[in-house]
Amino acid sequence: DTAVSQTPKYLVTQMGNDKSIKCEQNLGHDTMYWYKQDSKKFLKIMFSYNNKELIINETVPNRFSPKSPDKAHLNLHINSLELGDSAVYFCASSLFAASGKSYEQYFGPGTRLTVT
Amino acid sequence: AQSVTQLGSHVSVSEGALVLLRCNYSSSVPPYLFWYVQYPNQGLQLLLKYTSAATLVKGINGFEAEFKKSETSFHLTKPSAHMSDAAEYFCAVSHSGGYQKVTFGTGTKLQVIP
């Protein structure tokens, strides 16, 4: 199926650990995103890559490091996990919007990260 | 700068009743507007989008939304609620071109009462 997929779906870990979340899309999109959704369902953009180039980098602790090996993959590595990192992390993808256009984003199923 | 405000974090309707979810936007340039739905434990799915072609936009599952520039609104409606419509709904705004950043509203949880 064509889609945005993420692994793992659930991640439970202890404070101080390092973990990674992986995302892949086979929609032929050239732009990918990481969002964080908190317990109140608020969605906040973290990062965006276009053709492996970082184009959006919101105010996120530098413990979070995204990496895009190619335009179909976007990974998120988190160092020294803290309790406040507990959230659902969504990957999304879209086409890059040329002038006069705006494209919708396609979301993955999310990774629920719980830090204990 | 751009933002959206969703009025009502929780909306309850009876099955078969009209669904109305409110969204007001703020944008310094002509906006592109979206409604997404999130079912429990799932990612967001696009319901519909406004891209200036027509002010009344029809989406999936019988939903539609009307862009009203004078009111800076983009409310989502459905004539008759179904139990399967129970979900979280997000309004979002972006602008055309370039490194577009989508700003999401805080969401409205729709409860459908049998």
PDB file of C-alpha atoms in Angstrom:
ATOM      1  CA  ASP A   1       0.000   0.000   0.000  1.00  0.00           C
ATOM      2  CA  THR A   2       1.144   3.553  -0.676  1.00  0.00           C
ATOM      3  CA  ALA A   3       1.488   5.336   2.629  1.00  0.00           C
ATOM      4  CA  VAL A   4       3.607   6.959   5.260  1.00  0.00           C
ATOM      5  CA  SER A   5       4.881   4.375   7.721  1.00  0.00           C
ATOM      6  CA  GLN A   6       6.619   4.782  11.052  1.00  0.00           C
ATOM      7  CA  THR A   7       8.454   2.420  13.338  1.00  0.00           C
ATOM      8  CA  PRO A   8       8.057   1.660  16.115  1.00  0.00           C
ATOM      9  CA  LYS A   9       4.416   2.331  16.892  1.00  0.00           C
ATOM     10  CA  TYR A  10       5.041   2.289  20.635  1.00  0.00           C
ATOM     11  CA  LEU A  11       8.230   3.123  22.470  1.00  0.00           C
ATOM     12  CA  VAL A  12       8.597   2.888  26.247  1.00  0.00           C
ATOM     13  CA  THR A  13      11.949   3.839  27.686  1.00  0.00           C
ATOM     14  CA  GLN A  14      13.625   5.298  30.740  1.00  0.00           C
ATOM     15  CA  MET A  15      14.899   8.797  31.281  1.00  0.00           C
ATOM     16  CA  GLY A  16      18.387   9.353  29.978  1.00  0.00           C
ATOM     17  CA  ASN A  17      18.179   6.781  27.214  1.00  0.00           C
ATOM     18  CA  ASP A  18      18.684   7.485  23.511  1.00  0.00           C
ATOM     19  CA  LYS A  19      16.092   6.327  21.001  1.00  0.00           C
ATOM     20  CA  SER A  20      15.273   6.626  17.307  1.00  0.00           C
ATOM     21  CA  ILE A  21      12.065   6.710  15.309  1.00  0.00           C
ATOM     22  CA  LYS A  22      12.037   5.898  11.617  1.00  0.00           C
ATOM     23  CA  CYS A  23       9.728   7.125   8.880  1.00  0.00           C
ATOM     24  CA  GLU A  24       9.334   6.087   5.275  1.00  0.00           C
ATOM     25  CA  GLN A  25       6.992   7.254   2.540  1.00  0.00           C
ATOM     26  CA  ASN A  26       6.347   5.719  -0.838  1.00  0.00           C
ATOM     27  CA  LEU A  27       4.111   8.468  -2.172  1.00  0.00           C
ATOM     28  CA  GLY A  28       6.834  10.031  -4.296  1.00  0.00           C
ATOM     29  CA  HIS A  29       6.854  13.162  -2.127  1.00  0.00           C
ATOM     30  CA  ASP A  30       9.939  15.299  -1.752  1.00  0.00           C
ATOM     31  CA  THR A  31       9.184  16.971   1.578  1.00  0.00           C
ATOM     32  CA  MET A  32       8.888  15.296   4.972  1.00  0.00           C
ATOM     33  CA  TYR A  33       8.036  16.546   8.445  1.00  0.00           C
ATOM     34  CA  TRP A  34       8.171  15.616  12.118  1.00  0.00           C
ATOM     35  CA  TYR A  35       5.393  16.759  14.415  1.00  0.00           C
ATOM     36  CA  LYS A  36       4.955  16.363  18.149  1.00  0.00           C
ATOM     37  CA  GLN A  37       1.417  15.899  19.534  1.00  0.00           C
ATOM     38  CA  ASP A  38       1.110  16.432  23.257  1.00  0.00           C
ATOM     39  CA  SER A  39      -1.429  14.971  25.657  1.00  0.00           C
ATOM     40  CA  LYS A  40      -3.873  17.776  24.810  1.00  0.00           C
ATOM     41  CA  LYS A  41      -3.686  16.840  21.130  1.00  0.00           C
ATOM     42  CA  PHE A  42      -1.802  20.036  20.227  1.00  0.00           C
ATOM     43  CA  LEU A  43       0.254  19.471  17.068  1.00  0.00           C
ATOM     44  CA  LYS A  44       3.560  21.276  16.749  1.00  0.00           C
ATOM     45  CA  ILE A  45       5.930  21.153  13.795  1.00  0.00           C
ATOM     46  CA  MET A  46       9.462  20.208  14.757  1.00  0.00           C
ATOM     47  CA  PHE A  47      11.383  19.749  11.535  1.00  0.00           C
ATOM     48  CA  SER A  48      10.922  19.595   7.789  1.00  0.00           C
ATOM     49  CA  TYR A  49      13.201  18.306   5.061  1.00  0.00           C
ATOM     50  CA  ASN A  50      12.974  18.943   1.337  1.00  0.00           C
ATOM     51  CA  ASN A  51      15.087  16.630  -0.805  1.00  0.00           C
ATOM     52  CA  LYS A  52      17.291  15.799   2.194  1.00  0.00           C
ATOM     53  CA  GLU A  53      17.784  19.471   3.052  1.00  0.00           C
ATOM     54  CA  LEU A  54      16.577  20.808   6.401  1.00  0.00           C
ATOM     55  CA  ILE A  55      14.118  23.643   5.685  1.00  0.00           C
ATOM     56  CA  ILE A  56      12.132  24.019   8.901  1.00  0.00           C
ATOM     57  CA  ASN A  57      13.786  23.784  12.286  1.00  0.00           C
ATOM     58  CA  GLU A  58      11.511  25.003  15.043  1.00  0.00           C
ATOM     59  CA  THR A  59      12.650  25.733  18.560  1.00  0.00           C
ATOM     60  CA  VAL A  60      13.411  22.191  19.578  1.00  0.00           C
ATOM     61  CA  PRO A  61      16.050  21.061  22.117  1.00  0.00           C
ATOM     62  CA  ASN A  62      19.225  19.997  20.375  1.00  0.00           C
ATOM     63  CA  ARG A  63      18.756  16.566  21.938  1.00  0.00           C
ATOM     64  CA  PHE A  64      16.481  16.012  18.935  1.00  0.00           C
ATOM     65  CA  SER A  65      18.356  15.365  15.725  1.00  0.00           C
ATOM     66  CA  PRO A  66      16.582  14.568  12.479  1.00  0.00           C
ATOM     67  CA  LYS A  67      18.268  12.879   9.588  1.00  0.00           C
ATOM     68  CA  SER A  68      17.089  12.323   6.032  1.00  0.00           C
ATOM     69  CA  PRO A  69      19.206   9.778   4.145  1.00  0.00           C
ATOM     70  CA  ASP A  70      17.056  10.242   1.043  1.00  0.00           C
ATOM     71  CA  LYS A  71      13.817  11.991   0.190  1.00  0.00           C
ATOM     72  CA  ALA A  72      11.739   8.931   1.071  1.00  0.00           C
ATOM     73  CA  HIS A  73      13.105   8.544   4.590  1.00  0.00           C
ATOM     74  CA  LEU A  74      13.231  10.767   7.628  1.00  0.00           C
ATOM     75  CA  ASN A  75      14.474   9.600  10.999  1.00  0.00           C
ATOM     76  CA  LEU A  76      14.388  11.246  14.405  1.00  0.00           C
ATOM     77  CA  HIS A  77      16.999  10.529  17.032  1.00  0.00           C
ATOM     78  CA  ILE A  78      16.467  11.688  20.582  1.00  0.00           C
ATOM     79  CA  ASN A  79      19.308  11.802  23.102  1.00  0.00           C
ATOM     80  CA  SER A  80      19.027  11.847  26.885  1.00  0.00           C
ATOM     81  CA  LEU A  81      15.277  11.382  26.951  1.00  0.00           C
ATOM     82  CA  GLU A  82      13.294  13.401  29.489  1.00  0.00           C
ATOM     83  CA  LEU A  83       9.830  12.914  30.956  1.00  0.00           C
ATOM     84  CA  GLY A  84       8.572  15.892  28.921  1.00  0.00           C
ATOM     85  CA  ASP A  85       9.450  14.125  25.696  1.00  0.00           C
ATOM     86  CA  SER A  86       6.527  11.768  26.237  1.00  0.00           C
ATOM     87  CA  ALA A  87       4.139  12.423  23.348  1.00  0.00           C
ATOM     88  CA  VAL A  88       2.988  11.041  20.034  1.00  0.00           C
ATOM     89  CA  TYR A  89       5.392  11.831  17.214  1.00  0.00           C
ATOM     90  CA  PHE A  90       3.979  11.990  13.705  1.00  0.00           C
ATOM     91  CA  CYS A  91       5.823  11.880  10.460  1.00  0.00           C
ATOM     92  CA  ALA A  92       4.202  13.478   7.424  1.00  0.00           C
ATOM     93  CA  SER A  93       5.058  14.042   3.798  1.00  0.00           C
ATOM     94  CA  SER A  94       3.939  16.247   0.930  1.00  0.00           C
ATOM     95  CA  LEU A  95       5.010  17.634  -2.386  1.00  0.00           C
ATOM     96  CA  PHE A  96       7.058  20.807  -2.260  1.00  0.00           C
ATOM     97  CA  ALA A  97       4.720  23.713  -2.992  1.00  0.00           C
ATOM     98  CA  ALA A  98       5.611  25.885  -5.939  1.00  0.00           C
ATOM     99  CA  SER A  99       4.417  29.431  -6.033  1.00  0.00           C
ATOM    100  CA  GLY A 100       0.639  29.606  -6.192  1.00  0.00           C
ATOM    101  CA  LYS A 101       0.122  26.144  -4.806  1.00  0.00           C
ATOM    102  CA  SER A 102      -0.151  24.438  -1.467  1.00  0.00           C
ATOM    103  CA  TYR A 103      -0.233  20.721  -0.977  1.00  0.00           C
ATOM    104  CA  GLU A 104      -1.793  18.704   1.781  1.00  0.00           C
ATOM    105  CA  GLN A 105       0.324  16.604   4.061  1.00  0.00           C
ATOM    106  CA  TYR A 106      -0.044  12.862   4.487  1.00  0.00           C
ATOM    107  CA  PHE A 107       0.504  11.582   7.992  1.00  0.00           C
ATOM    108  CA  GLY A 108       1.920   8.376   9.361  1.00  0.00           C
ATOM    109  CA  PRO A 109       0.176   6.442  12.146  1.00  0.00           C
ATOM    110  CA  GLY A 110       2.324   7.982  14.865  1.00  0.00           C
ATOM    111  CA  THR A 111       4.829   6.718  17.424  1.00  0.00           C
ATOM    112  CA  ARG A 112       3.685   6.901  21.024  1.00  0.00           C
ATOM    113  CA  LEU A 113       6.765   7.605  23.131  1.00  0.00           C
ATOM    114  CA  THR A 114       6.515   7.101  26.872  1.00  0.00           C
ATOM    115  CA  VAL A 115       9.457   8.110  29.038  1.00  0.00           C
ATOM    116  CA  THR A 116       9.438   6.723  32.580  1.00  0.00           C
TER     117      THR A 116
ATOM    118  CA  ALA B   1       2.180  35.183  10.539  1.00  0.00           C
ATOM    119  CA  GLN B   2      -0.703  32.748  10.398  1.00  0.00           C
ATOM    120  CA  SER B   3      -2.917  31.094  12.959  1.00  0.00           C
ATOM    121  CA  VAL B   4      -6.206  29.272  13.344  1.00  0.00           C
ATOM    122  CA  THR B   5      -8.654  29.286  16.204  1.00  0.00           C
ATOM    123  CA  GLN B   6     -11.065  26.435  16.691  1.00  0.00           C
ATOM    124  CA  LEU B   7     -14.016  27.404  18.843  1.00  0.00           C
ATOM    125  CA  GLY B   8     -15.048  24.611  21.166  1.00  0.00           C
ATOM    126  CA  SER B   9     -12.642  21.893  22.181  1.00  0.00           C
ATOM    127  CA  HIS B  10     -15.566  19.467  22.540  1.00  0.00           C
ATOM    128  CA  VAL B  11     -18.753  19.307  20.492  1.00  0.00           C
ATOM    129  CA  SER B  12     -21.548  16.809  21.091  1.00  0.00           C
ATOM    130  CA  VAL B  13     -24.299  16.100  18.581  1.00  0.00           C
ATOM    131  CA  SER B  14     -26.992  13.480  18.311  1.00  0.00           C
ATOM    132  CA  GLU B  15     -26.792  10.910  15.567  1.00  0.00           C
ATOM    133  CA  GLY B  16     -28.532  12.351  12.510  1.00  0.00           C
ATOM    134  CA  ALA B  17     -28.114  15.966  13.641  1.00  0.00           C
ATOM    135  CA  LEU B  18     -26.163  18.707  11.903  1.00  0.00           C
ATOM    136  CA  VAL B  19     -22.450  18.854  12.616  1.00  0.00           C
ATOM    137  CA  LEU B  20     -20.875  22.314  12.771  1.00  0.00           C
ATOM    138  CA  LEU B  21     -17.232  22.733  13.763  1.00  0.00           C
ATOM    139  CA  ARG B  22     -15.935  26.279  13.806  1.00  0.00           C
ATOM    140  CA  CYS B  23     -12.609  27.552  12.549  1.00  0.00           C
ATOM    141  CA  ASN B  24     -11.378  31.113  12.190  1.00  0.00           C
ATOM    142  CA  TYR B  25      -8.061  31.931  10.621  1.00  0.00           C
ATOM    143  CA  SER B  26      -5.581  34.748  10.583  1.00  0.00           C
ATOM    144  CA  SER B  27      -3.167  35.172   7.715  1.00  0.00           C
ATOM    145  CA  SER B  28      -1.250  38.095   6.246  1.00  0.00           C
ATOM    146  CA  VAL B  29      -1.439  36.552   2.771  1.00  0.00           C
ATOM    147  CA  PRO B  30      -4.202  34.623   0.968  1.00  0.00           C
ATOM    148  CA  PRO B  31      -4.540  31.422   2.946  1.00  0.00           C
ATOM    149  CA  TYR B  32      -4.831  27.795   2.064  1.00  0.00           C
ATOM    150  CA  LEU B  33      -7.074  26.046   4.555  1.00  0.00           C
ATOM    151  CA  PHE B  34      -7.456  22.415   5.484  1.00  0.00           C
ATOM    152  CA  TRP B  35      -9.572  20.220   7.699  1.00  0.00           C
ATOM    153  CA  TYR B  36      -8.036  16.999   8.969  1.00  0.00           C
ATOM    154  CA  VAL B  37      -9.633  14.223  10.996  1.00  0.00           C
ATOM    155  CA  GLN B  38      -7.871  12.041  13.534  1.00  0.00           C
ATOM    156  CA  TYR B  39      -9.522   8.823  14.663  1.00  0.00           C
ATOM    157  CA  PRO B  40      -8.360   7.313  17.956  1.00  0.00           C
ATOM    158  CA  ASN B  41      -4.795   6.027  17.849  1.00  0.00           C
ATOM    159  CA  GLN B  42      -4.365   6.994  14.215  1.00  0.00           C
ATOM    160  CA  GLY B  43      -2.637   9.667  12.191  1.00  0.00           C
ATOM    161  CA  LEU B  44      -4.349  12.652  10.612  1.00  0.00           C
ATOM    162  CA  GLN B  45      -6.315  12.228   7.413  1.00  0.00           C
ATOM    163  CA  LEU B  46      -7.272  15.040   5.057  1.00  0.00           C
ATOM    164  CA  LEU B  47     -11.019  15.750   4.923  1.00  0.00           C
ATOM    165  CA  LEU B  48     -10.943  18.686   2.541  1.00  0.00           C
ATOM    166  CA  LYS B  49      -8.931  21.705   1.481  1.00  0.00           C
ATOM    167  CA  TYR B  50      -9.536  25.242   0.248  1.00  0.00           C
ATOM    168  CA  THR B  51      -7.138  26.485  -2.396  1.00  0.00           C
ATOM    169  CA  SER B  52      -9.052  29.520  -3.717  1.00  0.00           C
ATOM    170  CA  ALA B  53     -10.737  27.657  -6.587  1.00  0.00           C
ATOM    171  CA  ALA B  54     -14.185  27.636  -4.967  1.00  0.00           C
ATOM    172  CA  THR B  55     -15.456  28.977  -1.669  1.00  0.00           C
ATOM    173  CA  LEU B  56     -17.610  25.921  -0.925  1.00  0.00           C
ATOM    174  CA  VAL B  57     -15.432  22.863  -0.654  1.00  0.00           C
ATOM    175  CA  LYS B  58     -16.720  19.323  -0.537  1.00  0.00           C
ATOM    176  CA  GLY B  59     -14.703  16.634   1.145  1.00  0.00           C
ATOM    177  CA  ILE B  60     -14.854  12.988   2.040  1.00  0.00           C
ATOM    178  CA  ASN B  61     -17.496  11.321   4.217  1.00  0.00           C
ATOM    179  CA  GLY B  62     -20.137  13.970   3.421  1.00  0.00           C
ATOM    180  CA  PHE B  63     -18.284  16.893   4.990  1.00  0.00           C
ATOM    181  CA  GLU B  64     -18.044  20.330   3.448  1.00  0.00           C
ATOM    182  CA  ALA B  65     -16.669  23.706   4.438  1.00  0.00           C
ATOM    183  CA  GLU B  66     -17.243  27.239   3.263  1.00  0.00           C
ATOM    184  CA  PHE B  67     -14.519  29.849   3.009  1.00  0.00           C
ATOM    185  CA  LYS B  68     -15.787  33.276   4.081  1.00  0.00           C
ATOM    186  CA  LYS B  69     -13.134  35.929   3.663  1.00  0.00           C
ATOM    187  CA  SER B  70     -15.232  38.672   5.267  1.00  0.00           C
ATOM    188  CA  GLU B  71     -15.572  36.566   8.416  1.00  0.00           C
ATOM    189  CA  THR B  72     -12.119  34.939   8.167  1.00  0.00           C
ATOM    190  CA  SER B  73     -13.865  31.639   8.746  1.00  0.00           C
ATOM    191  CA  PHE B  74     -13.724  28.118   7.380  1.00  0.00           C
ATOM    192  CA  HIS B  75     -16.364  26.198   9.302  1.00  0.00           C
ATOM    193  CA  LEU B  76     -16.842  22.465   8.742  1.00  0.00           C
ATOM    194  CA  THR B  77     -20.339  21.042   8.379  1.00  0.00           C
ATOM    195  CA  LYS B  78     -22.101  17.766   7.759  1.00  0.00           C
ATOM    196  CA  PRO B  79     -25.894  17.583   7.433  1.00  0.00           C
ATOM    197  CA  SER B  80     -26.352  14.348   9.370  1.00  0.00           C
ATOM    198  CA  ALA B  81     -23.916  12.988  11.932  1.00  0.00           C
ATOM    199  CA  HIS B  82     -23.020   9.332  11.951  1.00  0.00           C
ATOM    200  CA  MET B  83     -21.541   7.397  14.844  1.00  0.00           C
ATOM    201  CA  SER B  84     -18.399   6.837  12.778  1.00  0.00           C
ATOM    202  CA  ASP B  85     -17.805  10.617  12.680  1.00  0.00           C
ATOM    203  CA  ALA B  86     -16.698  10.617  16.313  1.00  0.00           C
ATOM    204  CA  ALA B  87     -13.094  11.786  16.166  1.00  0.00           C
ATOM    205  CA  GLU B  88     -10.781  14.764  16.666  1.00  0.00           C
ATOM    206  CA  TYR B  89     -10.954  17.409  13.946  1.00  0.00           C
ATOM    207  CA  PHE B  90      -8.174  19.857  13.142  1.00  0.00           C
ATOM    208  CA  CYS B  91      -8.347  23.033  11.103  1.00  0.00           C
ATOM    209  CA  ALA B  92      -5.054  24.123   9.547  1.00  0.00           C
ATOM    210  CA  VAL B  93      -3.719  27.063   7.542  1.00  0.00           C
ATOM    211  CA  SER B  94      -0.765  27.529   5.251  1.00  0.00           C
ATOM    212  CA  HIS B  95       0.151  29.787   2.393  1.00  0.00           C
ATOM    213  CA  SER B  96       1.184  29.062  -1.158  1.00  0.00           C
ATOM    214  CA  GLY B  97       4.648  28.297  -2.315  1.00  0.00           C
ATOM    215  CA  GLY B  98       8.056  27.936  -0.807  1.00  0.00           C
ATOM    216  CA  TYR B  99       8.864  26.328   2.478  1.00  0.00           C
ATOM    217  CA  GLN B 100       5.280  26.162   3.531  1.00  0.00           C
ATOM    218  CA  LYS B 101       4.617  25.661   7.173  1.00  0.00           C
ATOM    219  CA  VAL B 102       1.212  24.414   8.184  1.00  0.00           C
ATOM    220  CA  THR B 103      -0.208  25.767  11.413  1.00  0.00           C
ATOM    221  CA  PHE B 104      -2.788  23.559  13.102  1.00  0.00           C
ATOM    222  CA  GLY B 105      -5.584  24.560  15.413  1.00  0.00           C
ATOM    223  CA  THR B 106      -5.961  23.003  18.826  1.00  0.00           C
ATOM    224  CA  GLY B 107      -8.550  20.511  17.638  1.00  0.00           C
ATOM    225  CA  THR B 108     -12.225  19.848  18.314  1.00  0.00           C
ATOM    226  CA  LYS B 109     -13.323  16.509  19.662  1.00  0.00           C
ATOM    227  CA  LEU B 110     -16.654  15.479  18.134  1.00  0.00           C
ATOM    228  CA  GLN B 111     -18.844  13.184  20.160  1.00  0.00           C
ATOM    229  CA  VAL B 112     -21.865  11.591  18.480  1.00  0.00           C
ATOM    230  CA  ILE B 113     -24.629  10.497  20.807  1.00  0.00           C
ATOM    231  CA  PRO B 114     -26.811   7.588  19.693  1.00  0.00           C
TER     232      PRO B 114
END
